[in-house]
Short mmCIF file of C-alpha atoms in Angstrom, two decimals:
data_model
loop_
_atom_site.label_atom_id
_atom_site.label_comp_id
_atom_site.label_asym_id
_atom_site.label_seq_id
_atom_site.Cartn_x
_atom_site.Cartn_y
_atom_site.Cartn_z
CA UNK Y 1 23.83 -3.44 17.82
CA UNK Y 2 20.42 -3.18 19.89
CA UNK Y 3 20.32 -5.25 22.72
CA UNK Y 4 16.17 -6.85 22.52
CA UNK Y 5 14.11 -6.74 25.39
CA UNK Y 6 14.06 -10.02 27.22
CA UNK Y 7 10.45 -11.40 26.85
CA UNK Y 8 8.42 -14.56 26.70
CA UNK Y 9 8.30 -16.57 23.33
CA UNK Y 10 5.03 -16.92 21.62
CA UNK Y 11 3.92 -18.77 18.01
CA UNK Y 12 1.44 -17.71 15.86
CA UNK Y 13 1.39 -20.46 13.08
CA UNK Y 14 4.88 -20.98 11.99
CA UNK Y 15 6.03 -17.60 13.34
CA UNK Y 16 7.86 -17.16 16.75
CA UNK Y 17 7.37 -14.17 18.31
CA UNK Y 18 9.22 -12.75 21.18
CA UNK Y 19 12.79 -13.82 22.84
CA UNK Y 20 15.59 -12.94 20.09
CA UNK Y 21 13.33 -14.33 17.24
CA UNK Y 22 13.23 -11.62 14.17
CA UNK Y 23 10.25 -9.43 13.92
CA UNK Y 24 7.84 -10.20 12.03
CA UNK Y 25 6.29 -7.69 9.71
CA UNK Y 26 2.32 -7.66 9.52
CA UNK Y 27 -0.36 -6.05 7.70
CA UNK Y 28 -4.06 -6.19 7.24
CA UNK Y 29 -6.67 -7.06 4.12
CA UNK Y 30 -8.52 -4.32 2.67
CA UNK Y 31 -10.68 -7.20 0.97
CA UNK Y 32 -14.14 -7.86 2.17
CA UNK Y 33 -13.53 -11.05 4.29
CA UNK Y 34 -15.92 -13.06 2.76
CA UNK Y 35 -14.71 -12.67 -0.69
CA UNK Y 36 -12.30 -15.94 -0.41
CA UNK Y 37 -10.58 -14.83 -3.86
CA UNK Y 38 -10.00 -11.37 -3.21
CA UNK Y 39 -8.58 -11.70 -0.05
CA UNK Y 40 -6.17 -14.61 -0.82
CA UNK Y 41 -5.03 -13.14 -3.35
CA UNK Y 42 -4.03 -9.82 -1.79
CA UNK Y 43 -2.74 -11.98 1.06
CA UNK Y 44 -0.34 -13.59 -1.75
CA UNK Y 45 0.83 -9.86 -2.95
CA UNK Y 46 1.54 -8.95 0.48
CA UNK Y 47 3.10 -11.95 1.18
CA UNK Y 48 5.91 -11.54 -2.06
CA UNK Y 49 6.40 -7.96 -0.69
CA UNK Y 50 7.82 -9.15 3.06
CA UNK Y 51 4.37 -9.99 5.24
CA UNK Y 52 5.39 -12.58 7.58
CA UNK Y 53 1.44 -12.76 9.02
CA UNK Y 54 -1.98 -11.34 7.72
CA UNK Y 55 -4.35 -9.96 9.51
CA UNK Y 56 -7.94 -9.95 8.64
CA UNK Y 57 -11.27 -8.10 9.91
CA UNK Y 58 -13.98 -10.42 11.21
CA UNK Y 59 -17.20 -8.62 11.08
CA UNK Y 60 -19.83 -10.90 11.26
CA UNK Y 61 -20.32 -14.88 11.42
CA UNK Y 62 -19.64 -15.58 7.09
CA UNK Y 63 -16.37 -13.50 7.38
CA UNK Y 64 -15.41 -16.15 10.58
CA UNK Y 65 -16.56 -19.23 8.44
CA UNK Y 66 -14.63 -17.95 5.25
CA UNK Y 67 -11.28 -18.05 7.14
CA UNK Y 68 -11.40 -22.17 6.72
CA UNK Y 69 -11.26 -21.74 3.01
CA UNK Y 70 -8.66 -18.57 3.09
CA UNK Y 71 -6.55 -20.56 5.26
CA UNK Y 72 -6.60 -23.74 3.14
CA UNK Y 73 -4.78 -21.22 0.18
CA UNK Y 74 -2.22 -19.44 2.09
CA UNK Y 75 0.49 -20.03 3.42
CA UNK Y 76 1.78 -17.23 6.39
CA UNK Y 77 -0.15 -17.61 9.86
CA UNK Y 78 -3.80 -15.41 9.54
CA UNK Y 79 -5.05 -13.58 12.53
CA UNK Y 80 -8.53 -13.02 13.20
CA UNK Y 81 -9.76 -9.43 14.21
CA UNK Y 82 -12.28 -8.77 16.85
CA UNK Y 83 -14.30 -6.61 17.88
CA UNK Y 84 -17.71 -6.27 20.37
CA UNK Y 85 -18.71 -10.26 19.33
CA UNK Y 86 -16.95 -12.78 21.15
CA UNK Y 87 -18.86 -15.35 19.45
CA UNK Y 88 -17.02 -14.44 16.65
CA UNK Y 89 -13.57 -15.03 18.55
CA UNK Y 90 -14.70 -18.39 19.00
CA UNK Y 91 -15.54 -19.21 15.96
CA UNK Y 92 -12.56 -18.04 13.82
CA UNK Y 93 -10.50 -20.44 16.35
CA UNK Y 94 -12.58 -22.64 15.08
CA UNK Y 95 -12.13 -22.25 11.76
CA UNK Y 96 -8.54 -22.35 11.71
CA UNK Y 97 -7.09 -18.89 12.47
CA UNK Y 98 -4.08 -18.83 13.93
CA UNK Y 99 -4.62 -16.01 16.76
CA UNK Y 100 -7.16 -13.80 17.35
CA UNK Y 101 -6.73 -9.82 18.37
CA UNK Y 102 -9.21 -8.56 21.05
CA UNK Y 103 -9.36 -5.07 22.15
CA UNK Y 104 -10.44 -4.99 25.77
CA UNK Y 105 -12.67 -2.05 25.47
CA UNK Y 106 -14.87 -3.50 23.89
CA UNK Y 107 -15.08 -7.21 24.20
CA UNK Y 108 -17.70 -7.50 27.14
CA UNK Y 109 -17.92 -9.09 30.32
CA UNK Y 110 -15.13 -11.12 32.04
CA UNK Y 111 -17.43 -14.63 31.27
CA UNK Y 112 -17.42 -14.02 27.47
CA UNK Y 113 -13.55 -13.63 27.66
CA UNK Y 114 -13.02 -16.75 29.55
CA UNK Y 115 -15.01 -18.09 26.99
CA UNK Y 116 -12.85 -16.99 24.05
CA UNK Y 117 -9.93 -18.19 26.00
CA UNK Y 118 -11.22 -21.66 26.62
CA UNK Y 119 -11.34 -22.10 23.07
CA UNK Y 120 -7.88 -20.68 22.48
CA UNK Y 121 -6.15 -23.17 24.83
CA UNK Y 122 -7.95 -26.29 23.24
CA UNK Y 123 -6.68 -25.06 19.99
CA UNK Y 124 -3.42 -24.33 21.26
CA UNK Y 125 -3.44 -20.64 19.71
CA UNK Y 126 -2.10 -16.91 21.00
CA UNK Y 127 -4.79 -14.11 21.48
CA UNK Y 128 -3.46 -10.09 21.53
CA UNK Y 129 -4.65 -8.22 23.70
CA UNK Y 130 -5.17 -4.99 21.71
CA UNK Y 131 -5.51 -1.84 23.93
CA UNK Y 132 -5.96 1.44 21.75
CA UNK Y 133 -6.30 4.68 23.51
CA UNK Y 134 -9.57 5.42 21.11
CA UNK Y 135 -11.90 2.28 23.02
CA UNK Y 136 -10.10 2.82 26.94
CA UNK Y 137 -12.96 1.93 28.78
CA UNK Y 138 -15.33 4.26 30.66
CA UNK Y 139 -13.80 3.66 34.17
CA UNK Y 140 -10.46 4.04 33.43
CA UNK Y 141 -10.93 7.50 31.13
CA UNK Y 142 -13.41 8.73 33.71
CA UNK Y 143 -10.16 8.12 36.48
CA UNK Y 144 -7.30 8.87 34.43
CA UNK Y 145 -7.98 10.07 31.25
CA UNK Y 146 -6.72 8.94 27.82
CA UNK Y 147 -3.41 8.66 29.45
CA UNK Y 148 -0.48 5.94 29.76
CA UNK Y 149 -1.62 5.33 33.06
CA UNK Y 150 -4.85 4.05 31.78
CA UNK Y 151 -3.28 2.47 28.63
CA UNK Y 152 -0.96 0.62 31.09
CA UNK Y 153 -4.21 -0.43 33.61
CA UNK Y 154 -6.65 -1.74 30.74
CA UNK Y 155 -3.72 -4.16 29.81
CA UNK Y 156 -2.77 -5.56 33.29
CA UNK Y 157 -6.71 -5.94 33.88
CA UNK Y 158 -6.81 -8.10 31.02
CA UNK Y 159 -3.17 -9.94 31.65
CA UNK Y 160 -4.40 -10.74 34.72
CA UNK Y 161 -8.23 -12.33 33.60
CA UNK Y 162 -5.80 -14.52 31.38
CA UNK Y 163 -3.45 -15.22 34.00
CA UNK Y 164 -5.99 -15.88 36.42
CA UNK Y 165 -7.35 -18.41 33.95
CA UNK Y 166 -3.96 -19.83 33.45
CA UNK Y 167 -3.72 -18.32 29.75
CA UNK Y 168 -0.01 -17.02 28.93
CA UNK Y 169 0.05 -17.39 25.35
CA UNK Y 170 -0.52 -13.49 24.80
CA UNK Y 171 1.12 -10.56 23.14
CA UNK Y 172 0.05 -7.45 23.54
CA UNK Y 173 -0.05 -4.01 21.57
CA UNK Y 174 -0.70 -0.55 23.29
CA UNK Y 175 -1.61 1.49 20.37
CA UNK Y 176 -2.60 5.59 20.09
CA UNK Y 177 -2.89 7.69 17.47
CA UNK Y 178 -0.41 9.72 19.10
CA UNK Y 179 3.27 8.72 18.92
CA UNK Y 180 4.20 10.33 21.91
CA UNK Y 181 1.63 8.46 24.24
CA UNK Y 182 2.23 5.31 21.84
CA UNK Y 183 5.73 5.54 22.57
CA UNK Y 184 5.19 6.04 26.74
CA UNK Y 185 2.39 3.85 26.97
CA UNK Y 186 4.91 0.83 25.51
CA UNK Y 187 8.16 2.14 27.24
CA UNK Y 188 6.14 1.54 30.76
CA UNK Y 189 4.51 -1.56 29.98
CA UNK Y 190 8.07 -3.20 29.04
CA UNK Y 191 9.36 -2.19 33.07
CA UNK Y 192 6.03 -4.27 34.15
CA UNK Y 193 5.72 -7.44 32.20
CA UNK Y 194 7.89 -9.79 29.82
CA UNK Y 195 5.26 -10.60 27.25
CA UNK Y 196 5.58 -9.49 23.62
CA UNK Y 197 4.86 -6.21 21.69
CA UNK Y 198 3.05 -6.00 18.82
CA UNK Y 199 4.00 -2.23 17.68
CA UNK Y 200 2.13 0.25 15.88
CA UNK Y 201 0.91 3.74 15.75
CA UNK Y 202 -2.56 3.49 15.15
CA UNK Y 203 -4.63 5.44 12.95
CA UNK Y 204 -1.35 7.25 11.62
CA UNK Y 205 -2.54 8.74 7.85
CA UNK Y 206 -2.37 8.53 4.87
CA UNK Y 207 0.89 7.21 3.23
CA UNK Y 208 2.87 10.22 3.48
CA UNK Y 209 1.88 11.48 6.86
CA UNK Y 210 1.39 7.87 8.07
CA UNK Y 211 4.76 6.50 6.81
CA UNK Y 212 6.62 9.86 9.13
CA UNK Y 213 4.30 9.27 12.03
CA UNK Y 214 5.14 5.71 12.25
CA UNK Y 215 8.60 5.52 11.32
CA UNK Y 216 9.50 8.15 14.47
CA UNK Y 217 6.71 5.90 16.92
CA UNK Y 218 7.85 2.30 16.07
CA UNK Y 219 11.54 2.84 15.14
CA UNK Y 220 11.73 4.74 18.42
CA UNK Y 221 11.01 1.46 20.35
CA UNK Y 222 12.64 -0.43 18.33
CA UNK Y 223 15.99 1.41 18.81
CA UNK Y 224 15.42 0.87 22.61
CA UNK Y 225 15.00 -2.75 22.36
CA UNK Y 226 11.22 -2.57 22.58
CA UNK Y 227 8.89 -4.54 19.78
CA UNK Y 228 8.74 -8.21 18.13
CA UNK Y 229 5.95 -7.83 15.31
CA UNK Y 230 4.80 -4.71 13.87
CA UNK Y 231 2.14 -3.34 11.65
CA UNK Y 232 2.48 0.09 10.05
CA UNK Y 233 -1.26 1.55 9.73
CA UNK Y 234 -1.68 4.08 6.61
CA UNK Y 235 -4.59 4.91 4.35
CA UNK Y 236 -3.02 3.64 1.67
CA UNK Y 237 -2.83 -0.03 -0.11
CA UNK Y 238 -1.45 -2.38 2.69
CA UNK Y 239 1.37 -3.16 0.18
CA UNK Y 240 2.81 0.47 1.19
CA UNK Y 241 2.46 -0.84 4.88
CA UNK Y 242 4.65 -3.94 4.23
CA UNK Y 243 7.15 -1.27 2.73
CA UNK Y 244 7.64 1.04 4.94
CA UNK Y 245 8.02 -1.56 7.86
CA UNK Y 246 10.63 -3.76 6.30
CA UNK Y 247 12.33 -0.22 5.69
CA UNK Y 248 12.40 0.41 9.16
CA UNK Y 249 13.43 -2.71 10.01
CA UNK Y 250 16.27 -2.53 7.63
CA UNK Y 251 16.99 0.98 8.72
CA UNK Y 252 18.00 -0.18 12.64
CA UNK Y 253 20.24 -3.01 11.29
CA UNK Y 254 17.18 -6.04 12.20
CA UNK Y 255 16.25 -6.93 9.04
CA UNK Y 256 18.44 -8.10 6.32
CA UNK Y 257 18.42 -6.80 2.64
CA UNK Y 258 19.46 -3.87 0.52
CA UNK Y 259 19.26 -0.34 1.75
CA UNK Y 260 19.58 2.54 -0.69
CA UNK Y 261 21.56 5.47 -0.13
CA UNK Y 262 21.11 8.26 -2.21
CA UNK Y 263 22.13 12.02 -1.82
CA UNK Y 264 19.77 15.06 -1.65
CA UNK Y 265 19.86 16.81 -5.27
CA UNK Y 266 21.94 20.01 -5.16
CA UNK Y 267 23.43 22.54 -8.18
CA UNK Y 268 26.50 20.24 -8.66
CA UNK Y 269 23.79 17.43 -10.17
CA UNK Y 270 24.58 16.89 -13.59
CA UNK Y 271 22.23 13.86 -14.00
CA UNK Y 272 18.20 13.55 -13.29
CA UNK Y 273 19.68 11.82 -9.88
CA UNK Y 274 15.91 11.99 -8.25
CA UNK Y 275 14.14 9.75 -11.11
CA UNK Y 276 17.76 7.39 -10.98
CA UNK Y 277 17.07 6.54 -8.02
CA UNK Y 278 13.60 5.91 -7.64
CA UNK Y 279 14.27 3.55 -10.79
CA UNK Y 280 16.80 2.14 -8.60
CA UNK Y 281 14.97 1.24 -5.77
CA UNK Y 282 11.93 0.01 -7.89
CA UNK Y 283 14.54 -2.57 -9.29
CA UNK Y 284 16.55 -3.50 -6.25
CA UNK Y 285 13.00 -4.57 -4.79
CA UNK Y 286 12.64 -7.24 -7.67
CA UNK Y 287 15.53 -8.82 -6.87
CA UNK Y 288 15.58 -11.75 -4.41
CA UNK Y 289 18.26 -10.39 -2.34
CA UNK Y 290 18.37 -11.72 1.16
CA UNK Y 291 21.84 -10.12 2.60
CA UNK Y 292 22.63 -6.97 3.77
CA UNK Y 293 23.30 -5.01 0.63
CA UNK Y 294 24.18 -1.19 0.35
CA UNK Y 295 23.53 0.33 -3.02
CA UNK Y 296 24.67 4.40 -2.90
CA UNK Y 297 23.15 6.45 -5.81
CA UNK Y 298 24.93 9.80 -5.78
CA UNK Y 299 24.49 13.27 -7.92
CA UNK Y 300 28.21 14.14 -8.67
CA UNK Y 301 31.85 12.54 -9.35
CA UNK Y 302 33.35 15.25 -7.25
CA UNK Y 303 32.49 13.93 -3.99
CA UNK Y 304 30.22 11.16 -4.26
CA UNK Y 305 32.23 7.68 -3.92
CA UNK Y 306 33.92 9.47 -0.54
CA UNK Y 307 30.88 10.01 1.09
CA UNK Y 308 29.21 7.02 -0.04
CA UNK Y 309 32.97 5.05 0.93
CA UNK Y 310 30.92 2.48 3.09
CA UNK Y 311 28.25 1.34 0.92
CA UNK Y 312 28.73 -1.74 -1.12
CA UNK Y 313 28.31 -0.92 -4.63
CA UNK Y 314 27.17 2.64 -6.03
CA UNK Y 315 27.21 4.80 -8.99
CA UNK Y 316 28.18 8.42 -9.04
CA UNK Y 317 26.97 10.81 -12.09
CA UNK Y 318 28.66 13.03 -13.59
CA UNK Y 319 28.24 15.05 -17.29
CA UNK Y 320 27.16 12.41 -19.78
CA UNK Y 321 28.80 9.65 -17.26
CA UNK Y 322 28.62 7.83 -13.94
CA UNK Y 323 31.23 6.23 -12.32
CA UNK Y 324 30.62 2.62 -10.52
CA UNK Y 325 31.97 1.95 -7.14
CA UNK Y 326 32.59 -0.45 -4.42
CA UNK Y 327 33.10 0.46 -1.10
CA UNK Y 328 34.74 4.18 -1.97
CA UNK Y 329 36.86 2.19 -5.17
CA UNK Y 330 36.15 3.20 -8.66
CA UNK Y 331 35.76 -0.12 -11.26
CA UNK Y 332 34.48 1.21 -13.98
CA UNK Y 333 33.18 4.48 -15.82
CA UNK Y 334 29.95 4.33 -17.42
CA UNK Y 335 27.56 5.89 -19.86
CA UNK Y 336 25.06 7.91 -18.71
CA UNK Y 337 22.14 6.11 -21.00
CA UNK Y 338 22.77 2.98 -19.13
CA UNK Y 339 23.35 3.91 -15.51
CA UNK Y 340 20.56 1.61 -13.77
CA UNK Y 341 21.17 -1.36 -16.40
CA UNK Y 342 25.02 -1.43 -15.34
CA UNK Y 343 24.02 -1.15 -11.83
CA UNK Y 344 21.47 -3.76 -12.12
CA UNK Y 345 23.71 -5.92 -13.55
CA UNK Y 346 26.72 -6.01 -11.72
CA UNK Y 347 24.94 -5.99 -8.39
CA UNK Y 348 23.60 -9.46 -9.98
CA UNK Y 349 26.86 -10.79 -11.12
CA UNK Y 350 28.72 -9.90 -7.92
CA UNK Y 351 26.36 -10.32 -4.78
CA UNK Y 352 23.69 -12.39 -5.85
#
């Protein structure tokens, strides 16, 4: 069991963040903002996949006056993202979204940030502060480099504007392309303050090198405790991003649903185990299953229901047949035609 860091409690919509809520998975629209369609309905996709909150990029004033209409057809809490234009902060608050992201490097002066947070207190709405080791700025790289150190100083310069303004209603993310300095940057700012973490390696890659990158940068800090929302960033459609974090979530025991086990192929495989499955797993994700469920698919009869004792329900293949298990036990000997159908089925009939 991890034991969560101890922080603050935030909302953004109908989402708690923070304390021992459950973390929220986020991703972000590829859509152009102001096409209202497009973008709701790739907010709907991502929302049947496991997105608990959408983010979307606010370029220019029509992109903050679309998110009225976007928000009036959706129905998980929609950030507003930021960047150089505070005007544009303000007016996606007022047009509905339910937080805005800043980054601090580039933002401007201290006056237009009291003026974004103004308008976040009168409508009652969370702001994250967004540090990312790409936009430190120029003081702090010129002093300390791209560095946690400087990661670490651009936040508390910003935590304490807000404080000093009496604005708590923050999260904050300290992202880096690199999961080492991701990883330290967020380890040191967790000794220092008790606000929560958005997680996420930023800029990671494209779905393969991506998924690795941020699997080892945000499961890291998860297994210490560390992280309440998270966003995995890959070149790839955001519906792999929703994916891979409920995976990792899953993976550390903090987010209930099925996990598949399957063994690595090997010469004892007397059945196309890789294509099984990935079959498998395509059709475990269409069910509405909302327990902790452990589905094994392994390659042989010889050994497979021993090492696979713990898991739920599994199949094991052997020449022309599969055996069905539960929890080590075999039930039933199947065909090898209809492995995933008999799987399917009985994980239906018994545990849904």
């Amino acid at each position: 069991m991890i034991k969560r860091r101890k922080t603050r409690v935030i909302e953004v919509g109908d989402v708690k963040i923070g304390g021992q809520n459950p973390i929220s998975v986020q991703s972000m629209t590829t859509t152009n903002t102001t096409d209202i369609k497009a973008t709701v309905n790739q907010i709907k996709g991502l929302q049947n996949a496991g997105c608990d909150i959408i983010r979307v990029a606010v370029p220019d004033m029509e992109s903050a006056n679309s998110l009225r209409q976007i928000k009036k057809k959706i129905n998980i809490p929609l950030i507003a993202d930021i960047h150089f234009n505070h005007e544009l902060a303000i007016e996606s608050i007022r047009n509905g979204a339910d937080a805005i992201r800043i980054n601090p490097g580039n933002i401007g002066s201290e006056e237009k940030v009291k003026e974004i947070l103004t308008e976040a207190k009168i409508a009652d709405i969370a702001i994250r502060i967004g540090v990312n080791s790409g936009s430190l700025e120029d003081d702090l790289q010129q002093n300390f480099g791209v560095s946690v150190k400087a990661m670490t100083k651009s936040a508390l310069r910003y935590i304490k504007l807000f404080e000093d303004n009496e604005f708590y209603n923050l999260k904050l993310s300290l992202k880096s392309s690199s999961v080492l300095l991701t990883i330290r940057s967020y380890e040191k700012m967790a000794e220092l303050v008790e606000y929560p973490f958005h997680l996420g390696v930023t800029e990671a890659g494209t779905k393969f090198a991506g998924t690795i990158k941020s699997s080892l940068g945000i499961g890291a800090l998860l297994a210490e405790g560390i992280g309440d929302t998270i966003r995995v960033s890959l070149t790839a459609n955001p519906l792999e991003e929703i994916k891979t974090g409920v995976e990792i979530l899953r993976s550390l025991g903090l987010h209930a649903g099925p996990e598949i086990i399957s063994c690595p192929t090997c010469g004892r495989t007397e059945i196309d185990i890789i294509s099984i499955a990935n079959e498998v797993e395509k059709r475990i994700q269409r069910l509405d299953i909302r327990k902790n469920l452990s589905v094994a698919v392994m390659g042989c009869t010889v050994n497979g229901p021993g090492e696979a004792r713990e898991a739920d329900i599994g199949i094991a293949g052997g020449k022309g047949k599969a055996l069905l298990f539960e929890k080590g036990e075999v039930i039933k000997k199947i065909n090898a035609d209809n492995i995933v159908d008999e799987l399917i089925s009985h994980i239906k009939e018994k545990f849904i």
